[in-house]
PDB file of C-alpha atoms in Angstrom:
ATOM      1  CA  UNK W   1      24.806   4.808   3.839  1.00 57.00           C
ATOM      2  CA  UNK W   2      24.787   1.556   5.961  1.00 67.00           C
ATOM      3  CA  UNK W   3      23.119  -1.722   5.979  1.00 86.00           C
ATOM      4  CA  UNK W   4      19.331  -1.470   5.734  1.00 91.00           C
ATOM      5  CA  UNK W   5      17.583  -3.865   8.019  1.00 94.00           C
ATOM      6  CA  UNK W   6      13.703  -4.896   7.498  1.00 96.00           C
ATOM      7  CA  UNK W   7      11.462  -5.399  10.659  1.00 96.00           C
ATOM      8  CA  UNK W   8       7.614  -6.179  10.836  1.00 96.00           C
ATOM      9  CA  UNK W   9       5.603  -3.914  12.943  1.00 96.00           C
ATOM     10  CA  UNK W  10       2.242  -4.931  14.572  1.00 94.00           C
ATOM     11  CA  UNK W  11      -0.838  -2.849  14.197  1.00 94.00           C
ATOM     12  CA  UNK W  12       0.000  -1.372  17.622  1.00 95.00           C
ATOM     13  CA  UNK W  13       3.627  -0.748  16.845  1.00 96.00           C
ATOM     14  CA  UNK W  14       2.632   0.850  13.568  1.00 96.00           C
ATOM     15  CA  UNK W  15       0.188   3.233  15.314  1.00 96.00           C
ATOM     16  CA  UNK W  16       2.850   4.343  17.756  1.00 95.00           C
ATOM     17  CA  UNK W  17       5.364   5.037  14.868  1.00 95.00           C
ATOM     18  CA  UNK W  18       2.718   6.860  12.952  1.00 96.00           C
ATOM     19  CA  UNK W  19       4.382  10.423  13.195  1.00 96.00           C
ATOM     20  CA  UNK W  20       7.692   8.823  11.928  1.00 95.00           C
ATOM     21  CA  UNK W  21       6.067   7.181   9.143  1.00 96.00           C
ATOM     22  CA  UNK W  22       4.248  10.154   8.258  1.00 96.00           C
ATOM     23  CA  UNK W  23       7.510  11.955   8.041  1.00 95.00           C
ATOM     24  CA  UNK W  24       8.878   9.181   5.844  1.00 96.00           C
ATOM     25  CA  UNK W  25       5.875   9.488   3.692  1.00 94.00           C
ATOM     26  CA  UNK W  26       6.170  13.163   3.435  1.00 94.00           C
ATOM     27  CA  UNK W  27       9.973  13.103   2.585  1.00 93.00           C
ATOM     28  CA  UNK W  28       9.493  10.271  -0.116  1.00 91.00           C
ATOM     29  CA  UNK W  29       6.571  12.356  -1.718  1.00 86.00           C
ATOM     30  CA  UNK W  30       8.239  15.621  -1.824  1.00 85.00           C
ATOM     31  CA  UNK W  31       8.611  16.718  -5.469  1.00 73.00           C
ATOM     32  CA  UNK W  32       7.364  13.441  -6.709  1.00 66.00           C
ATOM     33  CA  UNK W  33       6.461  13.843 -10.429  1.00 63.00           C
ATOM     34  CA  UNK W  34       3.260  12.711 -11.562  1.00 59.00           C
ATOM     35  CA  UNK W  35       1.552  11.955  -8.182  1.00 61.00           C
ATOM     36  CA  UNK W  36      -0.850  13.822  -5.921  1.00 69.00           C
ATOM     37  CA  UNK W  37       0.282  12.699  -2.344  1.00 73.00           C
ATOM     38  CA  UNK W  38      -1.611  13.486   0.603  1.00 81.00           C
ATOM     39  CA  UNK W  39      -0.647  16.346   2.872  1.00 91.00           C
ATOM     40  CA  UNK W  40       1.218  14.752   5.845  1.00 93.00           C
ATOM     41  CA  UNK W  41      -1.327  15.212   8.321  1.00 95.00           C
ATOM     42  CA  UNK W  42      -4.157  13.637   6.051  1.00 95.00           C
ATOM     43  CA  UNK W  43      -1.720  10.689   5.365  1.00 95.00           C
ATOM     44  CA  UNK W  44      -1.247  10.037   9.180  1.00 97.00           C
ATOM     45  CA  UNK W  45      -5.026  10.382   9.738  1.00 96.00           C
ATOM     46  CA  UNK W  46      -5.943   7.932   6.916  1.00 94.00           C
ATOM     47  CA  UNK W  47      -3.105   5.648   7.822  1.00 96.00           C
ATOM     48  CA  UNK W  48      -4.280   5.390  11.551  1.00 96.00           C
ATOM     49  CA  UNK W  49      -7.938   5.688  11.020  1.00 95.00           C
ATOM     50  CA  UNK W  50      -8.303   3.521   8.276  1.00 93.00           C
ATOM     51  CA  UNK W  51      -5.361   1.229   7.142  1.00 95.00           C
ATOM     52  CA  UNK W  52      -4.271   0.144  10.547  1.00 96.00           C
ATOM     53  CA  UNK W  53      -7.793  -0.766  11.361  1.00 94.00           C
ATOM     54  CA  UNK W  54      -8.213  -3.128   8.585  1.00 92.00           C
ATOM     55  CA  UNK W  55      -7.995  -6.917   9.150  1.00 88.00           C
ATOM     56  CA  UNK W  56      -4.631  -8.684   8.885  1.00 92.00           C
ATOM     57  CA  UNK W  57      -2.892  -5.241   8.467  1.00 96.00           C
ATOM     58  CA  UNK W  58       0.796  -5.742   8.072  1.00 97.00           C
ATOM     59  CA  UNK W  59       3.806  -3.248   7.612  1.00 98.00           C
ATOM     60  CA  UNK W  60       7.498  -3.774   7.007  1.00 98.00           C
ATOM     61  CA  UNK W  61       9.841  -0.812   7.958  1.00 97.00           C
ATOM     62  CA  UNK W  62      13.333  -0.449   6.661  1.00 96.00           C
ATOM     63  CA  UNK W  63      15.982   1.147   8.724  1.00 94.00           C
ATOM     64  CA  UNK W  64      19.587   2.145   8.794  1.00 89.00           C
ATOM     65  CA  UNK W  65      18.861   2.852  11.724  1.00 85.00           C
ATOM     66  CA  UNK W  66      16.358   5.465  11.197  1.00 88.00           C
ATOM     67  CA  UNK W  67      13.457   4.886   8.702  1.00 93.00           C
ATOM     68  CA  UNK W  68      14.262   4.945   5.080  1.00 95.00           C
ATOM     69  CA  UNK W  69      11.292   2.926   3.607  1.00 96.00           C
ATOM     70  CA  UNK W  70       8.197   0.908   4.442  1.00 97.00           C
ATOM     71  CA  UNK W  71       5.422  -1.163   2.765  1.00 98.00           C
ATOM     72  CA  UNK W  72       2.192  -2.074   4.084  1.00 98.00           C
ATOM     73  CA  UNK W  73      -1.100  -3.632   3.343  1.00 97.00           C
ATOM     74  CA  UNK W  74      -4.248  -5.430   4.826  1.00 95.00           C
ATOM     75  CA  UNK W  75      -6.595  -8.036   3.938  1.00 92.00           C
ATOM     76  CA  UNK W  76      -9.977  -6.738   1.997  1.00 90.00           C
ATOM     77  CA  UNK W  77     -12.417  -9.740   1.681  1.00 84.00           C
ATOM     78  CA  UNK W  78     -15.052  -8.838  -0.883  1.00 81.00           C
ATOM     79  CA  UNK W  79     -18.123  -7.293   0.647  1.00 80.00           C
ATOM     80  CA  UNK W  80     -15.791  -5.822   3.405  1.00 84.00           C
ATOM     81  CA  UNK W  81     -15.885  -2.053   4.374  1.00 85.00           C
ATOM     82  CA  UNK W  82     -13.086  -1.311   2.111  1.00 88.00           C
ATOM     83  CA  UNK W  83     -14.883  -2.493  -1.010  1.00 88.00           C
ATOM     84  CA  UNK W  84     -17.898  -0.309   0.144  1.00 87.00           C
ATOM     85  CA  UNK W  85     -15.577   2.944  -0.282  1.00 89.00           C
ATOM     86  CA  UNK W  86     -15.844   2.232  -4.168  1.00 90.00           C
ATOM     87  CA  UNK W  87     -18.861   2.633  -6.736  1.00 88.00           C
ATOM     88  CA  UNK W  88     -19.636  -0.368  -8.729  1.00 81.00           C
ATOM     89  CA  UNK W  89     -16.925  -2.846  -8.988  1.00 84.00           C
ATOM     90  CA  UNK W  90     -16.077  -3.714 -12.714  1.00 81.00           C
ATOM     91  CA  UNK W  91     -16.987  -7.308 -14.077  1.00 80.00           C
ATOM     92  CA  UNK W  92     -13.310  -7.790 -14.650  1.00 78.00           C
ATOM     93  CA  UNK W  93     -12.364  -7.113 -11.104  1.00 83.00           C
ATOM     94  CA  UNK W  94     -15.194  -8.814  -9.699  1.00 80.00           C
ATOM     95  CA  UNK W  95     -13.973 -12.122 -11.522  1.00 79.00           C
ATOM     96  CA  UNK W  96     -10.598 -11.707 -10.262  1.00 76.00           C
ATOM     97  CA  UNK W  97     -12.090 -11.501  -6.738  1.00 79.00           C
ATOM     98  CA  UNK W  98     -14.226 -14.542  -6.766  1.00 75.00           C
ATOM     99  CA  UNK W  99     -11.971 -16.255  -4.071  1.00 73.00           C
ATOM    100  CA  UNK W 100     -13.237 -13.287  -1.892  1.00 74.00           C
ATOM    101  CA  UNK W 101      -9.966 -12.950  -0.255  1.00 83.00           C
ATOM    102  CA  UNK W 102      -7.709 -10.104  -1.484  1.00 89.00           C
ATOM    103  CA  UNK W 103      -4.532  -8.463  -0.114  1.00 94.00           C
ATOM    104  CA  UNK W 104      -4.473  -4.755  -0.651  1.00 95.00           C
ATOM    105  CA  UNK W 105      -0.784  -3.388  -1.007  1.00 97.00           C
ATOM    106  CA  UNK W 106      -1.910  -0.131   0.272  1.00 96.00           C
ATOM    107  CA  UNK W 107       1.761   1.684   0.019  1.00 96.00           C
ATOM    108  CA  UNK W 108       5.578   1.402  -0.637  1.00 96.00           C
ATOM    109  CA  UNK W 109       7.502   4.525   0.147  1.00 94.00           C
ATOM    110  CA  UNK W 110      11.208   4.923   0.092  1.00 94.00           C
ATOM    111  CA  UNK W 111      13.255   7.858   0.602  1.00 93.00           C
ATOM    112  CA  UNK W 112      14.617   9.432  -2.573  1.00 90.00           C
ATOM    113  CA  UNK W 113      18.274   8.780  -1.608  1.00 89.00           C
ATOM    114  CA  UNK W 114      17.511   5.033  -1.058  1.00 89.00           C
ATOM    115  CA  UNK W 115      15.813   4.669  -4.471  1.00 86.00           C
ATOM    116  CA  UNK W 116      17.342   2.650  -7.096  1.00 81.00           C
ATOM    117  CA  UNK W 117      19.144   0.293  -4.683  1.00 82.00           C
ATOM    118  CA  UNK W 118      16.166  -2.408  -4.800  1.00 91.00           C
ATOM    119  CA  UNK W 119      14.833  -1.275  -1.473  1.00 95.00           C
ATOM    120  CA  UNK W 120      11.305  -1.058  -2.624  1.00 95.00           C
ATOM    121  CA  UNK W 121      11.528  -4.429  -4.015  1.00 95.00           C
ATOM    122  CA  UNK W 122      12.751  -6.103  -0.850  1.00 96.00           C
ATOM    123  CA  UNK W 123       9.932  -4.193   1.074  1.00 97.00           C
ATOM    124  CA  UNK W 124       7.208  -5.427  -1.465  1.00 97.00           C
ATOM    125  CA  UNK W 125       8.380  -9.045  -1.615  1.00 96.00           C
ATOM    126  CA  UNK W 126       8.812  -9.114   2.171  1.00 97.00           C
ATOM    127  CA  UNK W 127       5.025  -7.691   2.916  1.00 97.00           C
ATOM    128  CA  UNK W 128       3.727 -10.126   0.262  1.00 96.00           C
ATOM    129  CA  UNK W 129       5.383 -13.205   1.720  1.00 95.00           C
ATOM    130  CA  UNK W 130       3.010 -13.538   4.593  1.00 91.00           C
ATOM    131  CA  UNK W 131       0.003 -13.074   2.810  1.00 91.00           C
ATOM    132  CA  UNK W 132      -2.331 -16.110   2.240  1.00 87.00           C
ATOM    133  CA  UNK W 133      -4.693 -14.330   0.039  1.00 87.00           C
ATOM    134  CA  UNK W 134      -4.627 -15.811  -3.626  1.00 87.00           C
ATOM    135  CA  UNK W 135      -4.785 -12.163  -5.052  1.00 88.00           C
ATOM    136  CA  UNK W 136      -3.136  -8.950  -4.295  1.00 93.00           C
ATOM    137  CA  UNK W 137      -4.539  -5.723  -5.482  1.00 94.00           C
ATOM    138  CA  UNK W 138      -3.008  -2.173  -5.588  1.00 96.00           C
ATOM    139  CA  UNK W 139      -4.615   1.048  -6.463  1.00 95.00           C
ATOM    140  CA  UNK W 140      -2.635   3.779  -8.321  1.00 94.00           C
ATOM    141  CA  UNK W 141      -3.429   7.277  -9.552  1.00 89.00           C
ATOM    142  CA  UNK W 142      -3.151   7.056 -13.471  1.00 86.00           C
ATOM    143  CA  UNK W 143      -0.339   9.649 -13.503  1.00 84.00           C
ATOM    144  CA  UNK W 144       1.908   8.029 -11.099  1.00 87.00           C
ATOM    145  CA  UNK W 145       4.677   6.667 -13.527  1.00 87.00           C
ATOM    146  CA  UNK W 146       6.942   5.842 -10.820  1.00 87.00           C
ATOM    147  CA  UNK W 147       4.426   3.522  -8.923  1.00 90.00           C
ATOM    148  CA  UNK W 148       3.214   2.038 -12.301  1.00 93.00           C
ATOM    149  CA  UNK W 149       6.709   1.135 -13.305  1.00 93.00           C
ATOM    150  CA  UNK W 150       7.417  -0.513  -9.936  1.00 94.00           C
ATOM    151  CA  UNK W 151       4.498  -2.733 -10.087  1.00 96.00           C
ATOM    152  CA  UNK W 152       5.010  -3.686 -13.709  1.00 96.00           C
ATOM    153  CA  UNK W 153       8.710  -4.593 -12.888  1.00 95.00           C
ATOM    154  CA  UNK W 154       7.263  -6.605  -9.776  1.00 96.00           C
ATOM    155  CA  UNK W 155       5.182  -8.745 -12.045  1.00 96.00           C
ATOM    156  CA  UNK W 156       1.849  -6.994 -11.570  1.00 97.00           C
ATOM    157  CA  UNK W 157      -0.747  -6.318 -14.437  1.00 95.00           C
ATOM    158  CA  UNK W 158      -3.385  -4.079 -14.826  1.00 94.00           C
ATOM    159  CA  UNK W 159      -6.939  -5.131 -13.973  1.00 91.00           C
ATOM    160  CA  UNK W 160      -9.222  -2.476 -14.478  1.00 90.00           C
ATOM    161  CA  UNK W 161     -10.161   0.626 -12.448  1.00 92.00           C
ATOM    162  CA  UNK W 162     -12.174   1.365  -9.392  1.00 93.00           C
ATOM    163  CA  UNK W 163     -13.913   4.546  -8.658  1.00 93.00           C
ATOM    164  CA  UNK W 164     -13.932   5.991  -5.170  1.00 93.00           C
ATOM    165  CA  UNK W 165     -17.442   6.664  -3.881  1.00 92.00           C
ATOM    166  CA  UNK W 166     -16.140  10.133  -2.458  1.00 90.00           C
ATOM    167  CA  UNK W 167     -15.891  11.564  -5.808  1.00 90.00           C
ATOM    168  CA  UNK W 168     -12.252  11.353  -6.268  1.00 89.00           C
ATOM    169  CA  UNK W 169     -11.035  10.372  -9.882  1.00 91.00           C
ATOM    170  CA  UNK W 170     -10.864   6.504 -10.790  1.00 93.00           C
ATOM    171  CA  UNK W 171      -7.954   4.647  -9.762  1.00 94.00           C
ATOM    172  CA  UNK W 172      -5.969   2.125 -11.747  1.00 94.00           C
ATOM    173  CA  UNK W 173      -6.345  -1.334 -10.293  1.00 94.00           C
ATOM    174  CA  UNK W 174      -3.317  -3.666 -10.446  1.00 95.00           C
ATOM    175  CA  UNK W 175      -3.232  -7.424  -9.669  1.00 92.00           C
ATOM    176  CA  UNK W 176      -0.929 -10.156  -8.651  1.00 93.00           C
ATOM    177  CA  UNK W 177      -1.791 -13.619  -8.107  1.00 86.00           C
TER     178      UNK W 177
END
């Protein structure tokens, strides 16, 4: 395994790389315990039609030279379309988001053979380095032990839960100032 390089992709670059990012997502979630990953095609659709379209979308891609990991997110100001995809926002989360500007850590994926080498930490740190929002949020399925452990190791704390309006199960909400 060679040196891993990180590079930022603009919204348009991310869209043109969506199939490769979809392959990366599928490979990273193959046999993942405790998670219910999306099917590859559903991930690519959601990534392209939802995530990339959000304000201040940002993505950091790791390669050696082929993709081995990535992290992405976007700004979700209170009252934005992203927040409207959830039922009532609990008081504890509402208080945290009083500044109205929130950066959503939408995903961090790393190929299994590249885990345990701090690549996820590097991607996470680089992604959040440009965010000017005073608060970052991440949504996690309650059974996803790997994601919960990573967030805890990066200094995030549980802030409550949000219930998607589409009837999906509630998601744990983690915050980092």
